[in-house]
Amino acid sequence: MFQEQPPCSEEELVERSLRLEGLSVAQLAARLSTRIPQHPIQRKGWIGLLVERALGTTAGSLSAPDFMNLGIELKTLPMKAPFRSAESTFVSSIPLLRLHEQTWETSTCYAKLKRVLWIPIESSSTIDFPYRRFGRPLLWSPSEQQHRVLADDWVFLSTVITTGGLAEVDARWGEYLQVRPKAANSRASCAVLDEDGCSTRTLPRGFYLRARFTSMLFSSHAC
DNA sequence: TTTTGATCATCC
DNA sequence: GGATGATCAAAA
């Protein structure tokens, strides 16, 4: 199956991504000689994989930014209207047993958020899936203000988790970042230490960016 | 089985 | 309508 070679520079990646603007899902799928899954439920994550192939990502399933050599993470972003993202954005799984070894600066979360190539895609249910179009990509790094809030969120949530408070944490915590389940289903489990330091099991979690935040991010870069 | 890619479906 | 918790698919 057709796949682009990895881009050698940020400029090349941006140039390549700009060529997606205005393309429909059907058009990009045709260029990559692939078929669109029939059922909506089979399309979860499919757009992201399609764009990865179109742009030539290199990280595979590693816990690293998609373009490892460039330090850039790729995210498709469903937009229900201009500047209105429809969903939260998964950032990274939370390594519950090793989180205490990380700081914000060394975290896998920050590794992905320090530079992101956002590819907006129409997601309104009024547009048939194949006809949804890609918007103008945005190569973004957190502003000083955004960085401050993200760092605060991460430190706060991570501190609660590493001190055994995970059971209390839910998705309402955090201003820009939130903690939510990241698993095949609610019966999935992974190891974690409880508040007494005893090994137990819990639902795997991940850090997500709130839709409110990604909407803001796009409106602040509007021309 | 785990990590990636996310969106679905329900509850408020 | 929006946010939260649950879930689905591909790849390794």
mmCIF file of N, CA and C in Angstrom, chain A residues 54-146:
data_model
loop_
_atom_site.group_PDB
_atom_site.id
_atom_site.type_symbol
_atom_site.label_atom_id
_atom_site.label_comp_id
_atom_site.label_asym_id
_atom_site.label_seq_id
_atom_site.Cartn_x
_atom_site.Cartn_y
_atom_site.Cartn_z
ATOM 1 N N ALA A 54 -0.350 9.647 4.597
ATOM 2 C CA ALA A 54 -0.219 10.717 3.607
ATOM 3 C C ALA A 54 1.012 11.577 3.878
ATOM 4 N N LEU A 55 1.360 11.716 5.145
ATOM 5 C CA LEU A 55 2.460 12.621 5.502
ATOM 6 C C LEU A 55 3.753 11.890 5.838
ATOM 7 N N GLY A 56 3.684 10.562 6.000
ATOM 8 C CA GLY A 56 4.901 9.800 6.228
ATOM 9 C C GLY A 56 5.439 9.869 7.641
ATOM 10 N N THR A 57 4.645 9.457 8.616
ATOM 11 C CA THR A 57 5.103 9.457 10.007
ATOM 12 C C THR A 57 6.120 8.338 10.224
ATOM 13 N N THR A 58 6.896 8.467 11.311
ATOM 14 C CA THR A 58 7.984 7.521 11.534
ATOM 15 C C THR A 58 7.943 6.792 12.869
ATOM 16 N N ALA A 59 7.081 7.228 13.798
ATOM 17 C CA ALA A 59 7.164 6.697 15.161
ATOM 18 C C ALA A 59 6.457 5.357 15.342
ATOM 19 N N GLY A 60 5.597 4.981 14.405
ATOM 20 C CA GLY A 60 4.865 3.735 14.564
ATOM 21 C C GLY A 60 4.077 3.743 15.852
ATOM 22 N N SER A 61 4.197 2.690 16.653
ATOM 23 C CA SER A 61 3.432 2.641 17.890
ATOM 24 C C SER A 61 4.297 2.992 19.094
ATOM 25 N N LEU A 62 5.449 3.628 18.859
ATOM 26 C CA LEU A 62 6.290 4.060 19.976
ATOM 27 C C LEU A 62 5.639 5.226 20.715
ATOM 28 N N SER A 63 5.995 5.378 21.997
ATOM 29 C CA SER A 63 5.496 6.517 22.769
ATOM 30 C C SER A 63 6.358 7.735 22.477
ATOM 31 N N ALA A 64 6.299 8.178 21.253
ATOM 32 C CA ALA A 64 7.140 9.305 20.826
ATOM 33 C C ALA A 64 6.363 10.110 19.798
ATOM 34 N N PRO A 65 6.774 11.378 19.593
ATOM 35 C CA PRO A 65 6.088 12.182 18.566
ATOM 36 C C PRO A 65 6.123 11.464 17.220
ATOM 37 N N ASP A 66 5.077 11.656 16.420
ATOM 38 C CA ASP A 66 4.938 10.919 15.161
ATOM 39 C C ASP A 66 6.113 11.114 14.218
ATOM 40 N N PHE A 67 6.606 12.356 14.146
ATOM 41 C CA PHE A 67 7.784 12.619 13.323
ATOM 42 C C PHE A 67 8.970 12.733 14.284
ATOM 43 N N MET A 68 9.562 11.582 14.584
ATOM 44 C CA MET A 68 10.568 11.513 15.643
ATOM 45 C C MET A 68 11.751 12.431 15.366
ATOM 46 N N ASN A 69 12.218 12.435 14.118
ATOM 47 C CA ASN A 69 13.398 13.243 13.789
ATOM 48 C C ASN A 69 13.119 14.735 13.911
ATOM 49 N N LEU A 70 11.848 15.125 13.748
ATOM 50 C CA LEU A 70 11.503 16.551 13.789
ATOM 51 C C LEU A 70 10.917 16.958 15.135
ATOM 52 N N GLY A 71 10.598 15.972 15.980
ATOM 53 C CA GLY A 71 9.981 16.279 17.273
ATOM 54 C C GLY A 71 8.591 16.860 17.132
ATOM 55 N N ILE A 72 7.868 16.395 16.113
ATOM 56 C CA ILE A 72 6.528 16.933 15.863
ATOM 57 C C ILE A 72 5.485 15.835 15.968
ATOM 58 N N GLU A 73 4.408 16.137 16.702
ATOM 59 C CA GLU A 73 3.296 15.206 16.854
ATOM 60 C C GLU A 73 2.206 15.576 15.844
ATOM 61 N N LEU A 74 1.592 14.573 15.250
ATOM 62 C CA LEU A 74 0.523 14.793 14.280
ATOM 63 C C LEU A 74 -0.825 14.494 14.918
ATOM 64 N N LYS A 75 -1.773 15.437 14.778
ATOM 65 C CA LYS A 75 -3.118 15.188 15.284
ATOM 66 C C LYS A 75 -4.146 15.645 14.266
ATOM 67 N N THR A 76 -5.082 14.775 13.919
ATOM 68 C CA THR A 76 -6.241 15.241 13.165
ATOM 69 C C THR A 76 -7.244 15.750 14.184
ATOM 70 N N LEU A 77 -7.995 16.777 13.813
ATOM 71 C CA LEU A 77 -8.919 17.398 14.752
ATOM 72 C C LEU A 77 -10.288 17.572 14.108
ATOM 73 N N PRO A 78 -11.286 16.821 14.577
ATOM 74 C CA PRO A 78 -12.632 16.932 14.001
ATOM 75 C C PRO A 78 -13.268 18.266 14.374
ATOM 76 N N MET A 79 -13.772 19.001 13.374
ATOM 77 C CA MET A 79 -14.363 20.316 13.606
ATOM 78 C C MET A 79 -15.856 20.261 13.263
ATOM 79 N N LYS A 80 -16.691 20.615 14.224
ATOM 80 C CA LYS A 80 -18.139 20.596 13.939
ATOM 81 C C LYS A 80 -18.560 21.877 13.237
ATOM 82 N N ALA A 81 -17.733 22.898 13.335
ATOM 83 C CA ALA A 81 -17.928 24.169 12.640
ATOM 84 C C ALA A 81 -16.562 24.833 12.642
ATOM 85 N N PRO A 82 -16.379 25.903 11.832
ATOM 86 C CA PRO A 82 -15.079 26.555 11.860
ATOM 87 C C PRO A 82 -14.689 26.957 13.282
ATOM 88 N N PHE A 83 -13.498 26.595 13.687
ATOM 89 C CA PHE A 83 -12.963 26.953 15.017
ATOM 90 C C PHE A 83 -13.709 26.278 16.164
ATOM 91 N N ARG A 84 -14.503 25.247 15.875
ATOM 92 C CA ARG A 84 -15.207 24.538 16.945
ATOM 93 C C ARG A 84 -14.848 23.060 16.860
ATOM 94 N N SER A 85 -13.901 22.615 17.645
ATOM 95 C CA SER A 85 -13.557 21.199 17.592
ATOM 96 C C SER A 85 -14.650 20.379 18.261
ATOM 97 N N ALA A 86 -14.849 19.189 17.752
ATOM 98 C CA ALA A 86 -15.981 18.370 18.172
ATOM 99 C C ALA A 86 -15.646 17.439 19.324
ATOM 100 N N GLU A 87 -14.369 17.137 19.475
ATOM 101 C CA GLU A 87 -13.979 16.117 20.447
ATOM 102 C C GLU A 87 -12.733 16.539 21.216
ATOM 103 N N SER A 88 -12.546 15.908 22.341
ATOM 104 C CA SER A 88 -11.291 16.050 23.062
ATOM 105 C C SER A 88 -10.197 15.335 22.262
ATOM 106 N N THR A 89 -8.953 15.616 22.573
ATOM 107 C CA THR A 89 -7.829 15.035 21.838
ATOM 108 C C THR A 89 -6.967 14.207 22.779
ATOM 109 N N PHE A 90 -6.819 12.931 22.450
ATOM 110 C CA PHE A 90 -5.938 12.067 23.242
ATOM 111 C C PHE A 90 -4.497 12.532 23.070
ATOM 112 N N VAL A 91 -3.773 12.641 24.171
ATOM 113 C CA VAL A 91 -2.377 13.079 24.096
ATOM 114 C C VAL A 91 -1.426 11.914 24.349
ATOM 115 N N SER A 92 -1.563 11.280 25.505
ATOM 116 C CA SER A 92 -0.641 10.189 25.814
ATOM 117 C C SER A 92 -1.224 9.295 26.890
ATOM 118 N N SER A 93 -0.817 8.058 26.861
ATOM 119 C CA SER A 93 -1.172 7.157 27.953
ATOM 120 C C SER A 93 -0.419 7.598 29.192
ATOM 121 N N ILE A 94 -0.957 7.284 30.352
ATOM 122 C CA ILE A 94 -0.289 7.642 31.604
ATOM 123 C C ILE A 94 0.429 6.420 32.153
ATOM 124 N N PRO A 95 1.758 6.483 32.225
ATOM 125 C CA PRO A 95 2.536 5.358 32.751
ATOM 126 C C PRO A 95 2.454 5.374 34.273
ATOM 127 N N LEU A 96 1.399 4.783 34.808
ATOM 128 C CA LEU A 96 1.085 4.942 36.235
ATOM 129 C C LEU A 96 2.227 4.582 37.177
ATOM 130 N N LEU A 97 2.984 3.521 36.844
ATOM 131 C CA LEU A 97 4.044 3.083 37.755
ATOM 132 C C LEU A 97 5.327 3.902 37.620
ATOM 133 N N ARG A 98 5.439 4.648 36.515
ATOM 134 C CA ARG A 98 6.686 5.394 36.287
ATOM 135 C C ARG A 98 6.458 6.898 36.247
ATOM 136 N N LEU A 99 5.237 7.285 36.510
ATOM 137 C CA LEU A 99 4.911 8.714 36.435
ATOM 138 C C LEU A 99 5.738 9.536 37.416
ATOM 139 N N HIS A 100 6.050 8.931 38.570
ATOM 140 C CA HIS A 100 6.818 9.663 39.584
ATOM 141 C C HIS A 100 8.225 10.003 39.122
ATOM 142 N N GLU A 101 8.696 9.288 38.079
ATOM 143 C CA GLU A 101 10.052 9.543 37.575
ATOM 144 C C GLU A 101 10.069 10.733 36.621
ATOM 145 N N GLN A 102 8.893 11.186 36.247
ATOM 146 C CA GLN A 102 8.812 12.231 35.230
ATOM 147 C C GLN A 102 8.556 13.605 35.827
ATOM 148 N N THR A 103 9.048 14.613 35.130
ATOM 149 C CA THR A 103 8.643 15.990 35.396
ATOM 150 C C THR A 103 7.870 16.422 34.161
ATOM 151 N N TRP A 104 7.216 17.569 34.242
ATOM 152 C CA TRP A 104 6.503 18.068 33.065
ATOM 153 C C TRP A 104 7.439 18.111 31.858
ATOM 154 N N GLU A 105 8.630 18.659 32.075
ATOM 155 C CA GLU A 105 9.565 18.830 30.963
ATOM 156 C C GLU A 105 10.018 17.494 30.361
ATOM 157 N N THR A 106 10.081 16.442 31.179
ATOM 158 C CA THR A 106 10.559 15.154 30.670
ATOM 159 C C THR A 106 9.412 14.194 30.378
ATOM 160 N N SER A 107 8.189 14.660 30.561
ATOM 161 C CA SER A 107 7.036 13.765 30.424
ATOM 162 C C SER A 107 6.745 13.426 28.964
ATOM 163 N N THR A 108 6.140 12.271 28.766
ATOM 164 C CA THR A 108 5.715 11.891 27.412
ATOM 165 C C THR A 108 4.617 12.834 26.942
ATOM 166 N N CYS A 109 3.857 13.342 27.894
ATOM 167 C CA CYS A 109 2.790 14.284 27.560
ATOM 168 C C CYS A 109 3.374 15.551 26.913
ATOM 169 N N TYR A 110 4.369 16.122 27.552
ATOM 170 C CA TYR A 110 4.979 17.344 27.008
ATOM 171 C C TYR A 110 5.747 17.082 25.718
ATOM 172 N N ALA A 111 6.361 15.892 25.629
ATOM 173 C CA ALA A 111 7.096 15.544 24.407
ATOM 174 C C ALA A 111 6.189 15.664 23.195
ATOM 175 N N LYS A 112 4.920 15.342 23.402
ATOM 176 C CA LYS A 112 3.979 15.398 22.280
ATOM 177 C C LYS A 112 3.365 16.771 22.109
ATOM 178 N N LEU A 113 3.221 17.495 23.201
ATOM 179 C CA LEU A 113 2.518 18.783 23.107
ATOM 180 C C LEU A 113 3.418 19.952 22.745
ATOM 181 N N LYS A 114 4.734 19.766 22.823
ATOM 182 C CA LYS A 114 5.586 20.951 22.591
ATOM 183 C C LYS A 114 5.578 21.390 21.135
ATOM 184 N N ARG A 115 5.226 20.492 20.256
ATOM 185 C CA ARG A 115 5.068 20.883 18.853
ATOM 186 C C ARG A 115 4.086 19.927 18.189
ATOM 187 N N VAL A 116 2.969 20.462 17.712
ATOM 188 C CA VAL A 116 1.910 19.632 17.141
ATOM 189 C C VAL A 116 1.502 20.177 15.775
ATOM 190 N N LEU A 117 1.399 19.286 14.811
ATOM 191 C CA LEU A 117 0.818 19.660 13.520
ATOM 192 C C LEU A 117 -0.642 19.236 13.538
ATOM 193 N N TRP A 118 -1.526 20.241 13.648
ATOM 194 C CA TRP A 118 -2.964 19.972 13.704
ATOM 195 C C TRP A 118 -3.532 19.950 12.289
ATOM 196 N N ILE A 119 -4.279 18.889 11.977
ATOM 197 C CA ILE A 119 -4.947 18.801 10.680
ATOM 198 C C ILE A 119 -6.444 18.801 10.931
ATOM 199 N N PRO A 120 -7.113 19.951 10.744
ATOM 200 C CA PRO A 120 -8.555 19.980 10.987
ATOM 201 C C PRO A 120 -9.310 19.227 9.894
ATOM 202 N N ILE A 121 -10.399 18.599 10.287
ATOM 203 C CA ILE A 121 -11.231 17.856 9.329
ATOM 204 C C ILE A 121 -12.691 18.078 9.697
ATOM 205 N N GLU A 122 -13.501 18.353 8.689
ATOM 206 C CA GLU A 122 -14.938 18.554 8.948
ATOM 207 C C GLU A 122 -15.523 17.309 9.594
ATOM 208 N N SER A 123 -16.380 17.512 10.599
ATOM 209 C CA SER A 123 -16.969 16.342 11.254
ATOM 210 C C SER A 123 -18.463 16.478 11.460
ATOM 211 N N SER A 124 -19.052 17.523 10.878
ATOM 212 C CA SER A 124 -20.492 17.704 11.018
ATOM 213 C C SER A 124 -21.241 16.522 10.416
ATOM 214 N N SER A 125 -22.237 16.039 11.144
ATOM 215 C CA SER A 125 -22.987 14.877 10.669
ATOM 216 C C SER A 125 -23.837 15.219 9.441
ATOM 217 N N THR A 126 -23.909 16.507 9.124
ATOM 218 C CA THR A 126 -24.671 16.900 7.922
ATOM 219 C C THR A 126 -23.857 16.641 6.649
ATOM 220 N N ILE A 127 -22.566 16.345 6.813
ATOM 221 C CA ILE A 127 -21.732 16.053 5.646
ATOM 222 C C ILE A 127 -21.421 14.563 5.635
ATOM 223 N N ASP A 128 -21.750 13.888 4.549
ATOM 224 C CA ASP A 128 -21.428 12.465 4.424
ATOM 225 C C ASP A 128 -19.931 12.271 4.583
ATOM 226 N N PHE A 129 -19.570 11.240 5.318
ATOM 227 C CA PHE A 129 -18.173 11.009 5.666
ATOM 228 C C PHE A 129 -17.187 11.163 4.496
ATOM 229 N N PRO A 130 -17.446 10.573 3.344
ATOM 230 C CA PRO A 130 -16.460 10.664 2.247
ATOM 231 C C PRO A 130 -16.253 12.089 1.741
ATOM 232 N N TYR A 131 -17.230 12.954 1.965
ATOM 233 C CA TYR A 131 -17.154 14.311 1.427
ATOM 234 C C TYR A 131 -16.592 15.319 2.416
ATOM 235 N N ARG A 132 -16.275 14.870 3.603
ATOM 236 C CA ARG A 132 -15.712 15.790 4.592
ATOM 237 C C ARG A 132 -14.323 16.219 4.131
ATOM 238 N N ARG A 133 -14.023 17.503 4.302
ATOM 239 C CA ARG A 133 -12.758 18.035 3.777
ATOM 240 C C ARG A 133 -11.781 18.424 4.882
ATOM 241 N N PHE A 134 -10.523 18.364 4.522
ATOM 242 C CA PHE A 134 -9.474 18.813 5.429
ATOM 243 C C PHE A 134 -9.362 20.324 5.354
ATOM 244 N N GLY A 135 -9.078 20.923 6.487
ATOM 245 C CA GLY A 135 -8.913 22.368 6.550
ATOM 246 C C GLY A 135 -7.444 22.735 6.516
ATOM 247 N N ARG A 136 -7.152 23.977 6.874
ATOM 248 C CA ARG A 136 -5.758 24.439 6.847
ATOM 249 C C ARG A 136 -4.998 23.945 8.066
ATOM 250 N N PRO A 137 -3.914 23.256 7.851
ATOM 251 C CA PRO A 137 -3.120 22.732 8.972
ATOM 252 C C PRO A 137 -2.519 23.864 9.801
ATOM 253 N N LEU A 138 -2.256 23.536 11.046
ATOM 254 C CA LEU A 138 -1.664 24.520 11.953
ATOM 255 C C LEU A 138 -0.501 23.872 12.701
ATOM 256 N N LEU A 139 0.700 24.371 12.449
ATOM 257 C CA LEU A 139 1.857 23.902 13.209
ATOM 258 C C LEU A 139 1.960 24.772 14.447
ATOM 259 N N TRP A 140 1.784 24.131 15.593
ATOM 260 C CA TRP A 140 1.586 24.874 16.830
ATOM 261 C C TRP A 140 2.554 24.451 17.929
ATOM 262 N N SER A 141 2.963 25.429 18.713
ATOM 263 C CA SER A 141 3.607 25.167 19.997
ATOM 264 C C SER A 141 2.873 26.000 21.032
ATOM 265 N N PRO A 142 2.810 25.529 22.266
ATOM 266 C CA PRO A 142 2.069 26.275 23.292
ATOM 267 C C PRO A 142 2.621 27.689 23.473
ATOM 268 N N SER A 143 1.728 28.642 23.581
ATOM 269 C CA SER A 143 2.144 29.992 23.947
ATOM 270 C C SER A 143 2.599 29.950 25.405
ATOM 271 N N GLU A 144 3.158 31.054 25.867
ATOM 272 C CA GLU A 144 3.617 31.095 27.253
ATOM 273 C C GLU A 144 2.469 30.807 28.219
ATOM 274 N N GLN A 145 1.348 31.438 27.958
ATOM 275 C CA GLN A 145 0.168 31.263 28.814
ATOM 276 C C GLN A 145 -0.339 29.832 28.754
ATOM 277 N N GLN A 146 -0.437 29.307 27.529
ATOM 278 C CA GLN A 146 -0.927 27.936 27.363
ATOM 279 C C GLN A 146 0.019 26.949 28.043
#
